[in-house]
Short mmCIF file of N, CA, C and O in Angstrom, two decimals:
data_model
loop_
_atom_site.label_atom_id
_atom_site.label_comp_id
_atom_site.label_asym_id
_atom_site.label_seq_id
_atom_site.Cartn_x
_atom_site.Cartn_y
_atom_site.Cartn_z
N UNK A 1 -19.35 -11.69 -117.99
CA UNK A 1 -20.45 -10.92 -117.44
C UNK A 1 -19.98 -9.48 -117.25
O UNK A 1 -18.97 -9.24 -116.58
N UNK A 2 -20.68 -8.51 -117.81
CA UNK A 2 -20.24 -7.11 -117.71
C UNK A 2 -20.47 -6.47 -116.35
O UNK A 2 -19.87 -5.48 -116.03
N UNK A 3 -21.32 -7.02 -115.56
CA UNK A 3 -21.61 -6.46 -114.25
C UNK A 3 -22.78 -7.20 -113.65
O UNK A 3 -23.41 -8.03 -114.30
N UNK A 4 -23.07 -6.90 -112.41
CA UNK A 4 -24.19 -7.55 -111.74
C UNK A 4 -24.80 -6.61 -110.72
O UNK A 4 -24.07 -5.87 -110.06
N UNK A 5 -26.11 -6.63 -110.63
CA UNK A 5 -26.82 -5.86 -109.60
C UNK A 5 -27.40 -6.85 -108.60
O UNK A 5 -28.01 -7.85 -108.97
N UNK A 6 -27.19 -6.55 -107.32
CA UNK A 6 -27.80 -7.33 -106.26
C UNK A 6 -28.73 -6.38 -105.52
O UNK A 6 -28.28 -5.43 -104.88
N UNK A 7 -30.01 -6.61 -105.64
CA UNK A 7 -31.01 -5.73 -105.04
C UNK A 7 -30.99 -5.83 -103.52
O UNK A 7 -30.68 -6.89 -102.97
N UNK A 8 -31.34 -4.74 -102.89
CA UNK A 8 -31.39 -4.73 -101.43
C UNK A 8 -32.28 -5.85 -100.90
O UNK A 8 -31.99 -6.49 -99.89
N UNK A 9 -33.36 -6.12 -101.60
CA UNK A 9 -34.28 -7.18 -101.17
C UNK A 9 -33.66 -8.57 -101.26
O UNK A 9 -34.17 -9.52 -100.68
N UNK A 10 -32.53 -8.68 -101.97
CA UNK A 10 -31.84 -9.97 -102.12
C UNK A 10 -30.70 -10.16 -101.13
O UNK A 10 -30.03 -11.19 -101.15
N UNK A 11 -30.44 -9.19 -100.27
CA UNK A 11 -29.37 -9.33 -99.29
C UNK A 11 -29.66 -10.53 -98.39
O UNK A 11 -30.77 -10.73 -97.93
N UNK A 12 -28.63 -11.33 -98.17
CA UNK A 12 -28.76 -12.51 -97.30
C UNK A 12 -28.45 -12.05 -95.87
O UNK A 12 -27.41 -11.46 -95.62
N UNK A 13 -29.34 -12.34 -94.93
CA UNK A 13 -29.19 -11.89 -93.55
C UNK A 13 -28.78 -13.06 -92.66
O UNK A 13 -29.38 -14.13 -92.71
N UNK A 14 -27.74 -12.83 -91.84
CA UNK A 14 -27.28 -13.80 -90.86
C UNK A 14 -27.22 -13.10 -89.52
O UNK A 14 -26.60 -12.04 -89.40
N UNK A 15 -27.87 -13.67 -88.50
CA UNK A 15 -27.85 -13.07 -87.17
C UNK A 15 -27.04 -13.93 -86.22
O UNK A 15 -27.17 -15.15 -86.20
N UNK A 16 -26.16 -13.28 -85.45
CA UNK A 16 -25.39 -13.94 -84.41
C UNK A 16 -25.81 -13.30 -83.08
O UNK A 16 -26.55 -12.31 -83.08
N UNK A 17 -25.32 -13.80 -81.95
CA UNK A 17 -25.68 -13.16 -80.68
C UNK A 17 -25.22 -11.70 -80.57
O UNK A 17 -25.77 -10.94 -79.78
N UNK A 18 -24.22 -11.31 -81.37
CA UNK A 18 -23.63 -9.97 -81.22
C UNK A 18 -23.89 -9.01 -82.37
O UNK A 18 -23.62 -7.82 -82.23
N UNK A 19 -24.36 -9.51 -83.51
CA UNK A 19 -24.52 -8.62 -84.66
C UNK A 19 -25.44 -9.25 -85.70
O UNK A 19 -25.73 -10.45 -85.67
N UNK A 20 -25.84 -8.41 -86.63
CA UNK A 20 -26.62 -8.83 -87.78
C UNK A 20 -25.76 -8.55 -89.01
O UNK A 20 -25.29 -7.42 -89.19
N UNK A 21 -25.52 -9.57 -89.83
CA UNK A 21 -24.72 -9.41 -91.03
C UNK A 21 -25.63 -9.52 -92.25
O UNK A 21 -26.43 -10.45 -92.34
N UNK A 22 -25.49 -8.58 -93.17
CA UNK A 22 -26.22 -8.60 -94.43
C UNK A 22 -25.20 -8.78 -95.55
O UNK A 22 -24.35 -7.90 -95.76
N UNK A 23 -25.27 -9.92 -96.23
CA UNK A 23 -24.35 -10.16 -97.35
C UNK A 23 -24.79 -9.30 -98.52
O UNK A 23 -25.92 -9.40 -98.99
N UNK A 24 -23.89 -8.44 -98.99
CA UNK A 24 -24.19 -7.53 -100.10
C UNK A 24 -23.70 -8.12 -101.42
O UNK A 24 -24.33 -7.94 -102.45
N UNK A 25 -22.56 -8.81 -101.39
CA UNK A 25 -22.03 -9.51 -102.57
C UNK A 25 -21.07 -10.59 -102.09
O UNK A 25 -20.33 -10.39 -101.14
N UNK A 26 -21.12 -11.74 -102.74
CA UNK A 26 -20.21 -12.85 -102.45
C UNK A 26 -20.33 -13.85 -103.60
O UNK A 26 -21.27 -13.77 -104.38
N UNK A 27 -19.40 -14.79 -103.70
CA UNK A 27 -19.49 -15.76 -104.80
C UNK A 27 -20.80 -16.53 -104.84
O UNK A 27 -21.35 -16.75 -105.92
N UNK A 28 -21.35 -16.94 -103.70
CA UNK A 28 -22.60 -17.69 -103.72
C UNK A 28 -23.82 -16.78 -103.83
O UNK A 28 -24.91 -17.24 -104.13
N UNK A 29 -23.61 -15.51 -103.60
CA UNK A 29 -24.70 -14.54 -103.64
C UNK A 29 -24.79 -13.85 -105.00
O UNK A 29 -25.81 -13.28 -105.34
N UNK A 30 -23.68 -13.87 -105.72
CA UNK A 30 -23.67 -13.30 -107.06
C UNK A 30 -22.82 -12.05 -107.17
O UNK A 30 -22.53 -11.38 -106.19
N UNK A 31 -22.40 -11.79 -108.38
CA UNK A 31 -21.70 -10.55 -108.69
C UNK A 31 -20.20 -10.58 -108.55
O UNK A 31 -19.52 -9.68 -109.03
N UNK A 32 -19.64 -11.57 -107.88
CA UNK A 32 -18.19 -11.61 -107.68
C UNK A 32 -17.75 -13.07 -107.56
O UNK A 32 -18.51 -13.93 -107.13
N UNK A 33 -16.50 -13.31 -107.94
CA UNK A 33 -15.98 -14.67 -107.81
C UNK A 33 -14.95 -14.79 -106.69
O UNK A 33 -14.65 -15.89 -106.25
N UNK A 34 -14.42 -13.66 -106.21
CA UNK A 34 -13.35 -13.73 -105.20
C UNK A 34 -13.55 -12.82 -103.99
O UNK A 34 -12.85 -12.98 -103.00
N UNK A 35 -14.47 -11.88 -104.06
CA UNK A 35 -14.63 -10.91 -102.98
C UNK A 35 -15.93 -11.09 -102.23
O UNK A 35 -16.89 -11.64 -102.77
N UNK A 36 -15.94 -10.60 -101.00
CA UNK A 36 -17.16 -10.52 -100.22
C UNK A 36 -17.32 -9.09 -99.72
O UNK A 36 -16.34 -8.42 -99.40
N UNK A 37 -18.56 -8.66 -99.67
CA UNK A 37 -18.91 -7.35 -99.14
C UNK A 37 -20.14 -7.56 -98.27
O UNK A 37 -21.12 -8.17 -98.71
N UNK A 38 -20.07 -7.10 -97.01
CA UNK A 38 -21.21 -7.28 -96.12
C UNK A 38 -21.33 -6.11 -95.17
O UNK A 38 -20.38 -5.36 -94.96
N UNK A 39 -22.55 -5.95 -94.63
CA UNK A 39 -22.82 -4.90 -93.65
C UNK A 39 -22.99 -5.57 -92.29
O UNK A 39 -23.65 -6.61 -92.18
N UNK A 40 -22.39 -4.98 -91.28
CA UNK A 40 -22.49 -5.48 -89.91
C UNK A 40 -23.23 -4.43 -89.09
O UNK A 40 -22.83 -3.27 -89.07
N UNK A 41 -24.30 -4.85 -88.43
CA UNK A 41 -25.05 -3.96 -87.56
C UNK A 41 -24.99 -4.52 -86.14
O UNK A 41 -25.38 -5.66 -85.91
N UNK A 42 -24.47 -3.69 -85.23
CA UNK A 42 -24.36 -4.09 -83.82
C UNK A 42 -25.22 -3.17 -82.98
O UNK A 42 -25.17 -1.94 -83.14
N UNK A 43 -26.01 -3.76 -82.09
CA UNK A 43 -26.81 -2.98 -81.15
C UNK A 43 -25.90 -2.40 -80.06
O UNK A 43 -24.77 -2.83 -79.89
N UNK A 44 -26.43 -1.47 -79.30
CA UNK A 44 -25.68 -0.86 -78.19
C UNK A 44 -25.25 -1.95 -77.21
O UNK A 44 -25.94 -2.95 -77.01
N UNK A 45 -24.08 -1.76 -76.62
CA UNK A 45 -23.52 -2.63 -75.58
C UNK A 45 -23.20 -4.04 -76.11
O UNK A 45 -23.27 -5.01 -75.37
N UNK A 46 -22.83 -4.14 -77.38
CA UNK A 46 -22.47 -5.43 -77.96
C UNK A 46 -20.95 -5.56 -78.08
O UNK A 46 -20.24 -4.59 -78.33
N UNK A 47 -20.47 -6.78 -77.91
CA UNK A 47 -19.05 -7.09 -78.07
C UNK A 47 -18.96 -8.43 -78.79
O UNK A 47 -19.48 -9.43 -78.31
N UNK A 48 -18.31 -8.41 -79.94
CA UNK A 48 -18.12 -9.65 -80.69
C UNK A 48 -17.06 -10.52 -80.03
O UNK A 48 -16.33 -10.08 -79.15
N UNK A 49 -16.97 -11.76 -80.47
CA UNK A 49 -15.96 -12.66 -79.90
C UNK A 49 -14.56 -12.28 -80.37
O UNK A 49 -14.40 -11.66 -81.44
N UNK A 50 -13.57 -12.64 -79.60
CA UNK A 50 -12.18 -12.51 -80.07
C UNK A 50 -11.99 -13.56 -81.14
O UNK A 50 -12.31 -14.73 -80.95
N UNK A 51 -11.49 -13.14 -82.30
CA UNK A 51 -11.32 -14.08 -83.40
C UNK A 51 -10.25 -13.57 -84.35
O UNK A 51 -9.76 -12.45 -84.21
N UNK A 52 -9.91 -14.41 -85.32
CA UNK A 52 -8.94 -14.03 -86.35
C UNK A 52 -9.41 -14.61 -87.68
O UNK A 52 -10.05 -15.67 -87.71
N UNK A 53 -9.12 -13.91 -88.75
CA UNK A 53 -9.36 -14.40 -90.11
C UNK A 53 -8.02 -14.65 -90.77
O UNK A 53 -7.03 -13.96 -90.47
N UNK A 54 -7.99 -15.60 -91.69
CA UNK A 54 -6.75 -15.90 -92.41
C UNK A 54 -6.60 -15.04 -93.66
O UNK A 54 -5.74 -15.30 -94.50
N UNK A 55 -7.43 -14.00 -93.80
CA UNK A 55 -7.36 -13.07 -94.92
C UNK A 55 -7.44 -11.64 -94.38
O UNK A 55 -7.96 -11.40 -93.29
N UNK A 56 -6.94 -10.71 -95.16
CA UNK A 56 -7.03 -9.29 -94.84
C UNK A 56 -8.47 -8.82 -95.01
O UNK A 56 -9.18 -9.28 -95.91
N UNK A 57 -8.90 -7.89 -94.15
CA UNK A 57 -10.23 -7.29 -94.26
C UNK A 57 -10.13 -5.79 -94.01
O UNK A 57 -9.24 -5.33 -93.30
N UNK A 58 -11.09 -5.05 -94.56
CA UNK A 58 -11.23 -3.62 -94.28
C UNK A 58 -12.61 -3.38 -93.69
O UNK A 58 -13.62 -3.81 -94.26
N UNK A 59 -12.65 -2.72 -92.53
CA UNK A 59 -13.88 -2.39 -91.82
C UNK A 59 -14.07 -0.88 -91.86
O UNK A 59 -13.19 -0.14 -91.42
N UNK A 60 -15.21 -0.41 -92.38
CA UNK A 60 -15.50 1.01 -92.50
C UNK A 60 -16.76 1.32 -91.69
O UNK A 60 -17.81 0.71 -91.91
N UNK A 61 -16.66 2.28 -90.75
CA UNK A 61 -17.79 2.62 -89.89
C UNK A 61 -18.72 3.62 -90.58
O UNK A 61 -18.30 4.71 -90.94
N UNK A 62 -19.98 3.19 -90.74
CA UNK A 62 -20.99 4.02 -91.39
C UNK A 62 -21.83 4.82 -90.39
O UNK A 62 -22.22 5.95 -90.65
N UNK A 63 -22.15 4.19 -89.25
CA UNK A 63 -23.07 4.76 -88.26
C UNK A 63 -22.57 4.44 -86.87
O UNK A 63 -22.07 3.33 -86.63
N UNK A 64 -22.71 5.38 -85.94
CA UNK A 64 -22.40 5.11 -84.54
C UNK A 64 -20.94 5.32 -84.19
O UNK A 64 -20.23 6.10 -84.81
N UNK A 65 -20.50 4.58 -83.19
CA UNK A 65 -19.12 4.62 -82.71
C UNK A 65 -18.77 3.22 -82.25
O UNK A 65 -19.63 2.47 -81.80
N UNK A 66 -17.50 2.86 -82.37
CA UNK A 66 -17.09 1.51 -82.01
C UNK A 66 -15.60 1.49 -81.71
O UNK A 66 -14.88 2.46 -81.98
N UNK A 67 -15.17 0.38 -81.15
CA UNK A 67 -13.73 0.13 -81.00
C UNK A 67 -13.43 -1.21 -81.64
O UNK A 67 -14.24 -2.15 -81.60
N UNK A 68 -12.28 -1.27 -82.28
CA UNK A 68 -11.76 -2.53 -82.80
C UNK A 68 -10.37 -2.70 -82.21
O UNK A 68 -9.50 -1.84 -82.39
N UNK A 69 -10.20 -3.79 -81.49
CA UNK A 69 -8.88 -4.13 -80.96
C UNK A 69 -8.25 -5.13 -81.91
O UNK A 69 -8.84 -6.17 -82.20
N UNK A 70 -7.07 -4.78 -82.43
CA UNK A 70 -6.31 -5.65 -83.32
C UNK A 70 -5.00 -5.96 -82.61
O UNK A 70 -4.20 -5.05 -82.36
N UNK A 71 -4.84 -7.24 -82.27
CA UNK A 71 -3.71 -7.66 -81.43
C UNK A 71 -3.76 -6.82 -80.15
O UNK A 71 -4.73 -6.88 -79.45
N UNK A 72 -2.75 -6.00 -79.86
CA UNK A 72 -2.72 -5.22 -78.62
C UNK A 72 -3.11 -3.77 -78.82
O UNK A 72 -3.09 -2.99 -77.87
N UNK A 73 -3.48 -3.38 -80.04
CA UNK A 73 -3.81 -1.98 -80.32
C UNK A 73 -5.32 -1.80 -80.47
O UNK A 73 -5.97 -2.55 -81.19
N UNK A 74 -5.86 -0.80 -79.76
CA UNK A 74 -7.29 -0.52 -79.83
C UNK A 74 -7.51 0.76 -80.61
O UNK A 74 -6.90 1.78 -80.34
N UNK A 75 -8.42 0.67 -81.60
CA UNK A 75 -8.77 1.80 -82.44
C UNK A 75 -10.17 2.27 -82.06
O UNK A 75 -11.12 1.50 -82.13
N UNK A 76 -10.30 3.54 -81.65
CA UNK A 76 -11.60 4.15 -81.40
C UNK A 76 -12.08 4.70 -82.73
O UNK A 76 -11.40 5.52 -83.35
N UNK A 77 -13.26 4.26 -83.16
CA UNK A 77 -13.76 4.64 -84.48
C UNK A 77 -14.95 5.58 -84.39
O UNK A 77 -15.85 5.37 -83.57
N UNK A 78 -14.93 6.59 -85.27
CA UNK A 78 -16.07 7.47 -85.48
C UNK A 78 -16.53 7.28 -86.91
O UNK A 78 -15.81 6.71 -87.74
N UNK A 79 -17.71 7.77 -87.23
CA UNK A 79 -18.25 7.63 -88.57
C UNK A 79 -17.23 8.11 -89.60
O UNK A 79 -16.63 9.18 -89.45
N UNK A 80 -17.01 7.28 -90.62
CA UNK A 80 -16.08 7.60 -91.69
C UNK A 80 -14.71 6.99 -91.52
O UNK A 80 -13.91 7.00 -92.45
N UNK A 81 -14.41 6.43 -90.34
CA UNK A 81 -13.11 5.80 -90.10
C UNK A 81 -13.09 4.39 -90.67
O UNK A 81 -14.12 3.69 -90.69
N UNK A 82 -11.91 3.96 -91.10
CA UNK A 82 -11.70 2.62 -91.65
C UNK A 82 -10.51 1.99 -90.95
O UNK A 82 -9.51 2.65 -90.70
N UNK A 83 -10.62 0.70 -90.64
CA UNK A 83 -9.51 -0.06 -90.08
C UNK A 83 -9.24 -1.23 -91.03
O UNK A 83 -10.16 -1.97 -91.39
N UNK A 84 -7.99 -1.36 -91.45
CA UNK A 84 -7.57 -2.51 -92.26
C UNK A 84 -6.90 -3.49 -91.31
O UNK A 84 -5.98 -3.13 -90.58
N UNK A 85 -7.40 -4.72 -91.33
CA UNK A 85 -6.91 -5.74 -90.41
C UNK A 85 -6.15 -6.80 -91.21
O UNK A 85 -6.74 -7.48 -92.06
N UNK A 86 -4.85 -6.94 -90.96
CA UNK A 86 -4.06 -7.93 -91.68
C UNK A 86 -4.51 -9.37 -91.39
O UNK A 86 -5.08 -9.65 -90.32
N UNK A 87 -4.25 -10.25 -92.31
CA UNK A 87 -4.56 -11.67 -92.13
C UNK A 87 -3.87 -12.20 -90.88
O UNK A 87 -2.73 -11.84 -90.58
N UNK A 88 -4.57 -13.05 -90.14
CA UNK A 88 -4.00 -13.72 -88.99
C UNK A 88 -4.02 -12.94 -87.70
O UNK A 88 -3.69 -13.49 -86.64
N UNK A 89 -4.39 -11.66 -87.73
CA UNK A 89 -4.39 -10.84 -86.52
C UNK A 89 -5.65 -11.08 -85.70
O UNK A 89 -6.76 -11.13 -86.23
N UNK A 90 -5.45 -11.21 -84.38
CA UNK A 90 -6.59 -11.34 -83.47
C UNK A 90 -7.29 -9.99 -83.41
O UNK A 90 -6.64 -8.95 -83.35
N UNK A 91 -8.66 -10.06 -83.39
CA UNK A 91 -9.43 -8.82 -83.33
C UNK A 91 -10.68 -9.04 -82.52
O UNK A 91 -11.15 -10.17 -82.36
N UNK A 92 -11.21 -7.90 -82.01
CA UNK A 92 -12.48 -7.91 -81.32
C UNK A 92 -13.15 -6.57 -81.57
O UNK A 92 -12.50 -5.52 -81.46
N UNK A 93 -14.42 -6.61 -81.93
CA UNK A 93 -15.18 -5.41 -82.25
C UNK A 93 -16.22 -5.19 -81.16
O UNK A 93 -16.89 -6.14 -80.74
N UNK A 94 -16.35 -3.95 -80.70
CA UNK A 94 -17.35 -3.65 -79.68
C UNK A 94 -17.92 -2.25 -79.88
O UNK A 94 -17.31 -1.41 -80.55
N UNK A 95 -19.10 -2.05 -79.31
CA UNK A 95 -19.74 -0.74 -79.37
C UNK A 95 -20.55 -0.51 -78.11
O UNK A 95 -21.20 -1.44 -77.60
N UNK A 96 -20.50 0.69 -77.59
CA UNK A 96 -21.35 1.06 -76.46
C UNK A 96 -22.69 1.61 -76.95
O UNK A 96 -23.73 1.35 -76.36
N UNK A 97 -22.65 2.35 -78.05
CA UNK A 97 -23.84 3.07 -78.52
C UNK A 97 -24.56 2.42 -79.70
O UNK A 97 -25.64 2.85 -80.06
N UNK A 98 -23.95 1.41 -80.30
CA UNK A 98 -24.47 0.82 -81.53
C UNK A 98 -23.60 1.27 -82.69
O UNK A 98 -23.01 2.35 -82.66
N UNK A 99 -23.49 0.41 -83.70
CA UNK A 99 -22.61 0.72 -84.84
C UNK A 99 -23.05 -0.05 -86.06
O UNK A 99 -23.64 -1.13 -85.96
N UNK A 100 -22.74 0.51 -87.21
CA UNK A 100 -22.97 -0.16 -88.48
C UNK A 100 -21.73 0.01 -89.35
O UNK A 100 -21.23 1.12 -89.51
N UNK A 101 -21.23 -1.11 -89.87
CA UNK A 101 -20.03 -1.14 -90.70
C UNK A 101 -20.35 -1.70 -92.08
O UNK A 101 -21.30 -2.47 -92.23
N UNK A 102 -19.52 -1.37 -93.03
CA UNK A 102 -19.45 -2.13 -94.27
C UNK A 102 -18.05 -2.75 -94.28
O UNK A 102 -17.07 -2.09 -93.90
N UNK A 103 -17.99 -4.05 -94.61
CA UNK A 103 -16.75 -4.80 -94.51
C UNK A 103 -16.49 -5.51 -95.83
O UNK A 103 -17.42 -5.99 -96.48
N UNK A 104 -15.22 -5.60 -96.21
CA UNK A 104 -14.86 -6.33 -97.42
C UNK A 104 -13.59 -7.13 -97.18
O UNK A 104 -12.77 -6.79 -96.32
N UNK A 105 -13.47 -8.21 -97.93
CA UNK A 105 -12.29 -9.07 -97.87
C UNK A 105 -12.46 -10.22 -98.84
O UNK A 105 -13.52 -10.39 -99.45
N UNK A 106 -11.44 -11.03 -99.01
CA UNK A 106 -11.53 -12.20 -99.88
C UNK A 106 -12.60 -13.17 -99.39
O UNK A 106 -12.75 -13.41 -98.19
N UNK A 107 -13.34 -13.74 -100.32
CA UNK A 107 -14.45 -14.63 -99.99
C UNK A 107 -14.00 -15.99 -99.48
O UNK A 107 -14.81 -16.72 -98.91
N UNK A 108 -12.74 -16.33 -99.67
CA UNK A 108 -12.28 -17.65 -99.22
C UNK A 108 -11.73 -17.63 -97.80
O UNK A 108 -11.11 -18.58 -97.35
N UNK A 109 -11.99 -16.55 -97.06
CA UNK A 109 -11.47 -16.42 -95.70
C UNK A 109 -12.10 -17.41 -94.73
O UNK A 109 -13.25 -17.82 -94.88
N UNK A 110 -11.31 -17.79 -93.76
CA UNK A 110 -11.75 -18.67 -92.68
C UNK A 110 -11.48 -17.97 -91.36
O UNK A 110 -10.45 -17.33 -91.18
N UNK A 111 -12.41 -18.11 -90.43
CA UNK A 111 -12.30 -17.47 -89.12
C UNK A 111 -12.11 -18.52 -88.04
O UNK A 111 -12.61 -19.64 -88.16
N UNK A 112 -11.38 -18.13 -87.00
CA UNK A 112 -11.26 -18.97 -85.80
C UNK A 112 -11.56 -18.09 -84.60
O UNK A 112 -11.11 -16.95 -84.52
N UNK A 113 -12.36 -18.60 -83.67
CA UNK A 113 -12.58 -17.89 -82.42
C UNK A 113 -11.40 -18.20 -81.50
O UNK A 113 -10.78 -19.26 -81.60
N UNK A 114 -11.10 -17.25 -80.64
CA UNK A 114 -9.96 -17.39 -79.74
C UNK A 114 -10.45 -17.18 -78.31
O UNK A 114 -11.04 -16.15 -78.00
N UNK A 115 -10.22 -18.17 -77.47
CA UNK A 115 -10.64 -18.09 -76.07
C UNK A 115 -9.44 -18.42 -75.19
O UNK A 115 -8.34 -18.68 -75.68
N UNK A 116 -9.67 -18.44 -73.90
CA UNK A 116 -8.59 -18.78 -72.96
C UNK A 116 -8.06 -20.19 -73.21
O UNK A 116 -6.90 -20.49 -72.93
N UNK A 117 -8.90 -21.05 -73.76
CA UNK A 117 -8.49 -22.43 -74.05
C UNK A 117 -7.72 -22.54 -75.37
O UNK A 117 -7.22 -23.61 -75.70
N UNK A 118 -7.69 -21.47 -76.15
CA UNK A 118 -6.99 -21.49 -77.44
C UNK A 118 -7.93 -21.20 -78.60
O UNK A 118 -9.06 -20.74 -78.41
N UNK A 119 -7.46 -21.49 -79.81
CA UNK A 119 -8.22 -21.20 -81.02
C UNK A 119 -9.15 -22.35 -81.35
O UNK A 119 -8.83 -23.52 -81.15
N UNK A 120 -10.32 -21.99 -81.90
CA UNK A 120 -11.28 -22.99 -82.34
C UNK A 120 -10.94 -23.51 -83.73
O UNK A 120 -9.87 -23.22 -84.28
N UNK A 121 -11.86 -24.25 -84.30
CA UNK A 121 -11.69 -24.78 -85.65
C UNK A 121 -12.01 -23.70 -86.68
O UNK A 121 -12.96 -22.94 -86.50
N UNK A 122 -11.25 -23.63 -87.77
CA UNK A 122 -11.54 -22.64 -88.81
C UNK A 122 -12.91 -22.90 -89.46
O UNK A 122 -13.26 -24.05 -89.73
N UNK A 123 -13.66 -21.82 -89.66
CA UNK A 123 -14.95 -21.92 -90.33
C UNK A 123 -15.06 -20.83 -91.39
O UNK A 123 -14.39 -19.80 -91.30
N UNK A 124 -15.92 -21.06 -92.37
CA UNK A 124 -16.26 -20.05 -93.37
C UNK A 124 -17.58 -19.43 -92.94
O UNK A 124 -18.62 -20.07 -93.05
N UNK A 125 -17.57 -18.21 -92.43
CA UNK A 125 -18.83 -17.59 -91.99
C UNK A 125 -19.82 -17.47 -93.15
O UNK A 125 -19.44 -17.15 -94.28
N UNK A 126 -21.09 -17.72 -92.84
CA UNK A 126 -22.14 -17.73 -93.86
C UNK A 126 -22.24 -16.43 -94.64
O UNK A 126 -22.61 -16.43 -95.82
N UNK A 127 -21.89 -15.30 -94.03
CA UNK A 127 -22.06 -14.01 -94.70
C UNK A 127 -20.95 -13.67 -95.67
O UNK A 127 -21.04 -12.68 -96.38
N UNK A 128 -19.87 -14.46 -95.75
CA UNK A 128 -18.80 -14.12 -96.71
C UNK A 128 -18.69 -15.09 -97.88
O UNK A 128 -18.05 -14.78 -98.87
N UNK A 129 -19.29 -16.27 -97.77
CA UNK A 129 -19.15 -17.26 -98.86
C UNK A 129 -20.11 -16.98 -99.99
O UNK A 129 -21.10 -16.33 -99.83
#
């Protein structure tokens, strides 16, 4: 296949309590066999769960302002900033004013939530498969 177009109207939308994810490309969505690309939109005063992925990801801030804590380091992000998060690192994303990211990583990634009780079961989030 020489290439693939995925129309905006074909983006797959997944809503969680903290964000809205729009799948832009993934193996089940078309156009790629190994990568995922998605947009994350967070409303003001949102904080995602502490979690980790078993794959590397790159988060690029398109709109707003946000913080991403990776392990013990917190990155304050402005529009145009990118954070690369290594596989296995605990992270948490938050915004006071609202934020929109574009994110990419391997499509075979699995996430685990991390709480005071420990790590949850690995899952494949719907927006990356």
